[in-house]
PDB file of C-alpha atoms in Angstrom:
ATOM      1  CA  MET A 214       0.000   0.000   0.000  1.00 52.00           C
ATOM      2  CA  GLU A 215       0.985   3.599  -0.507  1.00 61.00           C
ATOM      3  CA  ASP A 216       2.302   5.582   2.371  1.00 62.00           C
ATOM      4  CA  PRO A 217       0.209   8.774   2.840  1.00 62.00           C
ATOM      5  CA  ALA A 218       3.406  10.683   3.649  1.00 62.00           C
ATOM      6  CA  ASP A 219       4.752   9.980   0.128  1.00 66.00           C
ATOM      7  CA  ALA A 220       1.641  11.340  -1.644  1.00 67.00           C
ATOM      8  CA  PRO A 221       2.172  14.714  -3.307  1.00 75.00           C
ATOM      9  CA  THR A 222       0.777  17.622  -1.367  1.00 85.00           C
ATOM     10  CA  ALA A 223      -1.478  20.283  -2.792  1.00 83.00           C
ATOM     11  CA  PHE A 224       1.401  22.759  -2.598  1.00 87.00           C
ATOM     12  CA  ALA A 225       3.657  20.432  -4.599  1.00 86.00           C
ATOM     13  CA  ASN A 226       0.974  20.062  -7.268  1.00 89.00           C
ATOM     14  CA  VAL A 227       0.493  23.817  -7.536  1.00 89.00           C
ATOM     15  CA  ALA A 228       4.261  24.353  -7.676  1.00 91.00           C
ATOM     16  CA  ALA A 229       4.602  21.747 -10.441  1.00 90.00           C
ATOM     17  CA  GLN A 230       1.794  23.331 -12.481  1.00 92.00           C
ATOM     18  CA  THR A 231       3.267  26.811 -11.991  1.00 94.00           C
ATOM     19  CA  THR A 232       6.664  25.581 -13.150  1.00 94.00           C
ATOM     20  CA  LEU A 233       5.100  23.948 -16.188  1.00 94.00           C
ATOM     21  CA  LEU A 234       3.237  27.147 -17.097  1.00 95.00           C
ATOM     22  CA  ALA A 235       6.373  29.256 -16.618  1.00 95.00           C
ATOM     23  CA  GLN A 236       8.365  26.930 -18.875  1.00 96.00           C
ATOM     24  CA  ARG A 237       5.667  27.030 -21.552  1.00 96.00           C
ATOM     25  CA  TYR A 238       5.496  30.838 -21.324  1.00 94.00           C
ATOM     26  CA  GLN A 239       9.287  31.107 -21.655  1.00 95.00           C
ATOM     27  CA  PHE A 240       9.201  28.724 -24.641  1.00 95.00           C
ATOM     28  CA  TYR A 241       6.755  30.973 -26.501  1.00 94.00           C
ATOM     29  CA  LEU A 242       8.781  34.061 -25.588  1.00 93.00           C
ATOM     30  CA  ASP A 243      11.907  32.407 -26.983  1.00 94.00           C
ATOM     31  CA  GLN A 244      10.035  31.451 -30.150  1.00 94.00           C
ATOM     32  CA  SER A 245       8.924  35.075 -30.687  1.00 93.00           C
ATOM     33  CA  THR A 246      12.457  36.497 -30.520  1.00 92.00           C
ATOM     34  CA  PRO A 247      13.255  36.545 -34.267  1.00 93.00           C
ATOM     35  CA  TYR A 248       9.920  38.150 -35.239  1.00 95.00           C
ATOM     36  CA  VAL A 249      10.818  41.741 -34.328  1.00 93.00           C
ATOM     37  CA  PHE A 250       8.339  43.441 -36.668  1.00 95.00           C
ATOM     38  CA  TYR A 251       5.378  41.294 -35.609  1.00 96.00           C
ATOM     39  CA  ARG A 252       6.181  41.695 -31.912  1.00 96.00           C
ATOM     40  CA  TRP A 253       6.206  45.479 -32.219  1.00 96.00           C
ATOM     41  CA  VAL A 254       3.014  45.481 -34.297  1.00 97.00           C
ATOM     42  CA  GLY A 255       1.326  43.454 -31.561  1.00 97.00           C
ATOM     43  CA  SER A 256       2.568  45.862 -28.892  1.00 97.00           C
ATOM     44  CA  ALA A 257       1.447  48.875 -30.916  1.00 97.00           C
ATOM     45  CA  THR A 258      -1.979  47.272 -31.279  1.00 98.00           C
ATOM     46  CA  ILE A 259      -2.264  46.795 -27.523  1.00 97.00           C
ATOM     47  CA  LEU A 260      -1.137  50.398 -26.995  1.00 97.00           C
ATOM     48  CA  PHE A 261      -3.718  51.579 -29.563  1.00 98.00           C
ATOM     49  CA  PHE A 262      -6.549  49.812 -27.726  1.00 97.00           C
ATOM     50  CA  PHE A 263      -5.293  51.223 -24.427  1.00 97.00           C
ATOM     51  CA  MET A 264      -5.292  54.766 -25.819  1.00 97.00           C
ATOM     52  CA  LEU A 265      -8.718  54.183 -27.363  1.00 97.00           C
ATOM     53  CA  ARG A 266     -10.002  53.091 -23.955  1.00 96.00           C
ATOM     54  CA  ILE A 267      -8.545  56.237 -22.342  1.00 96.00           C
ATOM     55  CA  ILE A 268     -10.049  58.543 -24.985  1.00 95.00           C
ATOM     56  CA  LEU A 269     -13.497  56.945 -25.068  1.00 96.00           C
ATOM     57  CA  SER A 270     -13.865  56.604 -21.302  1.00 94.00           C
ATOM     58  CA  GLN A 271     -12.339  60.042 -20.609  1.00 93.00           C
ATOM     59  CA  GLY A 272     -10.626  58.806 -17.489  1.00 92.00           C
ATOM     60  CA  TRP A 273      -7.574  57.036 -16.099  1.00 95.00           C
ATOM     61  CA  TYR A 274      -5.272  59.893 -17.110  1.00 96.00           C
ATOM     62  CA  ILE A 275      -2.884  59.163 -14.252  1.00 95.00           C
ATOM     63  CA  VAL A 276      -2.496  55.590 -15.499  1.00 96.00           C
ATOM     64  CA  CYS A 277      -1.841  56.889 -19.014  1.00 96.00           C
ATOM     65  CA  TYR A 278       0.682  59.450 -17.743  1.00 96.00           C
ATOM     66  CA  SER A 279       2.476  56.822 -15.656  1.00 96.00           C
ATOM     67  CA  LEU A 280       2.688  54.520 -18.657  1.00 97.00           C
ATOM     68  CA  GLY A 281       4.066  57.369 -20.775  1.00 96.00           C
ATOM     69  CA  ILE A 282       6.786  58.182 -18.232  1.00 97.00           C
ATOM     70  CA  TYR A 283       7.733  54.511 -17.950  1.00 97.00           C
ATOM     71  CA  LEU A 284       7.888  54.078 -21.736  1.00 97.00           C
ATOM     72  CA  LEU A 285      10.021  57.229 -21.990  1.00 96.00           C
ATOM     73  CA  ASN A 286      12.481  55.804 -19.441  1.00 95.00           C
ATOM     74  CA  LEU A 287      12.631  52.528 -21.354  1.00 96.00           C
ATOM     75  CA  PHE A 288      13.227  54.390 -24.613  1.00 94.00           C
ATOM     76  CA  LEU A 289      16.073  56.387 -23.068  1.00 93.00           C
ATOM     77  CA  ALA A 290      17.714  53.226 -21.770  1.00 92.00           C
ATOM     78  CA  PHE A 291      17.324  51.761 -25.273  1.00 91.00           C
ATOM     79  CA  LEU A 292      19.118  54.769 -26.809  1.00 89.00           C
ATOM     80  CA  GLN A 293      21.992  54.882 -24.321  1.00 87.00           C
ATOM     81  CA  PRO A 294      25.192  52.872 -24.641  1.00 85.00           C
ATOM     82  CA  LYS A 295      25.882  50.193 -22.072  1.00 84.00           C
ATOM     83  CA  PHE A 296      29.184  51.815 -21.158  1.00 79.00           C
ATOM     84  CA  ASP A 297      28.760  55.566 -20.780  1.00 75.00           C
ATOM     85  CA  PRO A 298      31.418  57.404 -22.827  1.00 72.00           C
ATOM     86  CA  SER A 299      31.411  60.359 -20.424  1.00 71.00           C
ATOM     87  CA  LEU A 300      32.477  58.090 -17.566  1.00 71.00           C
ATOM     88  CA  GLU A 301      35.182  56.516 -19.728  1.00 67.00           C
ATOM     89  CA  GLN A 302      36.462  59.969 -20.674  1.00 66.00           C
ATOM     90  CA  ASP A 303      36.592  61.002 -17.005  1.00 63.00           C
ATOM     91  CA  MET A 304      38.587  57.860 -16.181  1.00 66.00           C
ATOM     92  CA  LYS A 305      41.054  58.599 -19.000  1.00 64.00           C
ATOM     93  CA  GLU A 306      41.520  62.156 -17.729  1.00 66.00           C
ATOM     94  CA  ARG A 307      42.157  60.930 -14.176  1.00 64.00           C
ATOM     95  CA  GLU A 308      44.676  58.333 -15.395  1.00 65.00           C
ATOM     96  CA  SER A 309      46.524  60.930 -17.463  1.00 64.00           C
ATOM     97  CA  GLU A 310      46.635  63.331 -14.484  1.00 66.00           C
ATOM     98  CA  GLU A 311      48.024  60.576 -12.246  1.00 64.00           C
ATOM     99  CA  GLY A 312      50.597  59.662 -14.853  1.00 60.00           C
ATOM    100  CA  GLY A 313      49.425  56.096 -15.024  1.00 53.00           C
ATOM    101  CA  VAL A 314      49.538  54.279 -18.319  1.00 52.00           C
ATOM    102  CA  GLY A 315      46.494  52.113 -18.722  1.00 50.00           C
ATOM    103  CA  GLY A 316      44.923  50.209 -21.557  1.00 51.00           C
ATOM    104  CA  GLU A 317      43.401  52.959 -23.634  1.00 54.00           C
ATOM    105  CA  LEU A 318      40.660  52.501 -26.147  1.00 54.00           C
ATOM    106  CA  PRO A 319      40.916  54.002 -29.613  1.00 56.00           C
ATOM    107  CA  THR A 320      39.741  57.575 -30.052  1.00 59.00           C
ATOM    108  CA  ARG A 321      40.414  58.133 -33.763  1.00 61.00           C
ATOM    109  CA  GLN A 322      38.470  56.958 -36.770  1.00 58.00           C
ATOM    110  CA  ASP A 323      41.337  54.869 -38.180  1.00 57.00           C
ATOM    111  CA  GLU A 324      41.712  52.878 -34.960  1.00 55.00           C
ATOM    112  CA  GLU A 325      39.824  49.845 -33.690  1.00 58.00           C
ATOM    113  CA  PHE A 326      36.052  49.639 -34.236  1.00 60.00           C
ATOM    114  CA  ARG A 327      33.822  49.522 -31.151  1.00 65.00           C
ATOM    115  CA  PRO A 328      30.244  48.444 -31.809  1.00 69.00           C
ATOM    116  CA  PHE A 329      27.326  50.141 -30.117  1.00 72.00           C
ATOM    117  CA  ILE A 330      26.002  48.005 -27.270  1.00 78.00           C
ATOM    118  CA  ARG A 331      22.720  49.179 -25.799  1.00 83.00           C
ATOM    119  CA  ARG A 332      22.025  49.573 -22.107  1.00 88.00           C
ATOM    120  CA  LEU A 333      18.610  47.970 -22.716  1.00 90.00           C
ATOM    121  CA  PRO A 334      18.494  45.396 -25.535  1.00 92.00           C
ATOM    122  CA  GLU A 335      15.617  45.500 -28.026  1.00 92.00           C
ATOM    123  CA  PHE A 336      13.917  42.345 -26.762  1.00 95.00           C
ATOM    124  CA  LYS A 337      13.914  43.507 -23.138  1.00 95.00           C
ATOM    125  CA  PHE A 338      12.662  46.908 -24.284  1.00 96.00           C
ATOM    126  CA  TRP A 339       9.788  45.273 -26.172  1.00 96.00           C
ATOM    127  CA  TYR A 340       8.984  42.870 -23.354  1.00 97.00           C
ATOM    128  CA  SER A 341       8.959  45.562 -20.640  1.00 97.00           C
ATOM    129  CA  ALA A 342       6.930  47.963 -22.783  1.00 97.00           C
ATOM    130  CA  THR A 343       4.353  45.297 -23.606  1.00 97.00           C
ATOM    131  CA  LYS A 344       4.048  44.165 -19.996  1.00 97.00           C
ATOM    132  CA  ALA A 345       3.624  47.751 -18.816  1.00 98.00           C
ATOM    133  CA  THR A 346       0.964  48.441 -21.447  1.00 98.00           C
ATOM    134  CA  VAL A 347      -0.992  45.315 -20.499  1.00 97.00           C
ATOM    135  CA  ILE A 348      -0.776  46.203 -16.801  1.00 97.00           C
ATOM    136  CA  ALA A 349      -1.945  49.764 -17.539  1.00 97.00           C
ATOM    137  CA  PHE A 350      -4.801  48.395 -19.656  1.00 97.00           C
ATOM    138  CA  VAL A 351      -5.871  46.123 -16.795  1.00 97.00           C
ATOM    139  CA  CYS A 352      -5.710  49.095 -14.401  1.00 96.00           C
ATOM    140  CA  THR A 353      -8.357  50.830 -16.522  1.00 95.00           C
ATOM    141  CA  TRP A 354     -10.831  48.117 -15.523  1.00 95.00           C
ATOM    142  CA  PHE A 355     -10.816  49.284 -11.896  1.00 94.00           C
ATOM    143  CA  SER A 356     -12.338  52.581 -10.830  1.00 94.00           C
ATOM    144  CA  ILE A 357      -9.893  52.977  -7.938  1.00 94.00           C
ATOM    145  CA  PHE A 358      -7.208  54.000 -10.476  1.00 94.00           C
ATOM    146  CA  ASP A 359      -9.461  56.645 -12.055  1.00 93.00           C
ATOM    147  CA  VAL A 360      -8.148  59.624 -10.105  1.00 93.00           C
ATOM    148  CA  PRO A 361      -9.740  62.903 -11.232  1.00 92.00           C
ATOM    149  CA  VAL A 362      -7.085  65.209 -12.686  1.00 93.00           C
ATOM    150  CA  PHE A 363      -6.946  68.037 -15.204  1.00 93.00           C
ATOM    151  CA  TRP A 364      -5.477  66.103 -18.117  1.00 92.00           C
ATOM    152  CA  PRO A 365      -4.181  69.028 -20.238  1.00 94.00           C
ATOM    153  CA  ILE A 366      -1.668  69.830 -17.491  1.00 94.00           C
ATOM    154  CA  LEU A 367      -0.419  66.225 -17.496  1.00 94.00           C
ATOM    155  CA  LEU A 368      -0.160  66.239 -21.281  1.00 94.00           C
ATOM    156  CA  LEU A 369       1.715  69.543 -21.317  1.00 96.00           C
ATOM    157  CA  TYR A 370       4.070  68.381 -18.562  1.00 96.00           C
ATOM    158  CA  PHE A 371       4.759  65.118 -20.411  1.00 95.00           C
ATOM    159  CA  CYS A 372       5.478  66.957 -23.681  1.00 96.00           C
ATOM    160  CA  ILE A 373       7.890  69.344 -21.949  1.00 97.00           C
ATOM    161  CA  LEU A 374       9.585  66.464 -20.140  1.00 95.00           C
ATOM    162  CA  PHE A 375       9.887  64.515 -23.396  1.00 95.00           C
ATOM    163  CA  ALA A 376      11.379  67.498 -25.258  1.00 96.00           C
ATOM    164  CA  ILE A 377      13.923  68.311 -22.548  1.00 96.00           C
ATOM    165  CA  THR A 378      14.954  64.695 -22.068  1.00 94.00           C
ATOM    166  CA  MET A 379      15.342  63.984 -25.778  1.00 93.00           C
ATOM    167  CA  ARG A 380      17.258  67.240 -26.300  1.00 95.00           C
ATOM    168  CA  ARG A 381      19.716  66.235 -23.580  1.00 93.00           C
ATOM    169  CA  GLN A 382      20.034  62.720 -25.038  1.00 91.00           C
ATOM    170  CA  ILE A 383      20.670  64.031 -28.550  1.00 89.00           C
ATOM    171  CA  GLN A 384      23.302  66.460 -27.221  1.00 90.00           C
ATOM    172  CA  HIS A 385      24.981  63.529 -25.442  1.00 86.00           C
ATOM    173  CA  MET A 386      24.935  61.518 -28.680  1.00 84.00           C
ATOM    174  CA  ILE A 387      26.482  64.410 -30.621  1.00 85.00           C
ATOM    175  CA  LYS A 388      29.114  65.164 -27.975  1.00 84.00           C
ATOM    176  CA  TYR A 389      30.367  61.577 -27.743  1.00 79.00           C
ATOM    177  CA  ARG A 390      29.775  60.751 -31.431  1.00 78.00           C
ATOM    178  CA  TYR A 391      27.640  57.651 -31.232  1.00 77.00           C
ATOM    179  CA  LEU A 392      24.513  56.673 -33.095  1.00 75.00           C
ATOM    180  CA  PRO A 393      22.221  54.033 -31.585  1.00 75.00           C
ATOM    181  CA  PHE A 394      20.786  53.042 -34.945  1.00 72.00           C
ATOM    182  CA  ASP A 395      22.484  51.402 -37.882  1.00 68.00           C
ATOM    183  CA  LEU A 396      21.331  53.901 -40.507  1.00 65.00           C
ATOM    184  CA  GLY A 397      23.508  53.905 -43.587  1.00 62.00           C
ATOM    185  CA  LYS A 398      25.041  50.560 -42.714  1.00 60.00           C
ATOM    186  CA  VAL A 399      25.715  48.420 -45.779  1.00 67.00           C
ATOM    187  CA  ARG A 400      23.528  45.333 -45.956  1.00 69.00           C
ATOM    188  CA  TYR A 401      24.358  42.600 -48.365  1.00 71.00           C
ATOM    189  CA  ALA A 402      21.633  40.553 -50.046  1.00 73.00           C
ATOM    190  CA  ARG A 403      21.610  36.823 -49.478  1.00 73.00           C
ATOM    191  CA  ARG A 404      22.824  34.727 -52.354  1.00 72.00           C
ATOM    192  CA  SER A 405      20.203  32.333 -53.600  1.00 68.00           C
ATOM    193  CA  ASN A 406      21.533  29.015 -54.879  1.00 60.00           C
TER     194      ASN A 406
END
């Protein structure tokens, strides 16, 4: 006969099912990785329905503003390099003042090529933006998140914040001569056999 102590508990069953669901979810996420265009179209569709809900219901402006600020922060992390060139320049200046000779990276065009590595990779940017949009959309189903505010002030503040932040980011990109996009990069067509 079976020993009752060896029978799986309810907690063990729930943990096993949760693990199985998490593995299945991760499998589908991994499968979606190469389909960049379709992932972003899906996210834009979710964002469109969220904005439509905000406009038609004329509420949940705080939720919309919070989502906008979060998406702006994600976008900035997507545009920034993983290793900040201003910090590297400060370290070089300190080393030169101390007289220490360290391994220096190339600073001229004819020297070694350093690829642009993002602080926030594209997939993580997409995943975080989509999760945030879905969470914000779910928040619009509950009236507790519908805080009465004067929305034109929030919109104006967001536009000013966006303009100032992007201006500072563009100045940083110009000052340290990096471009986070591969515009003008030569792409070779695949040879068909």
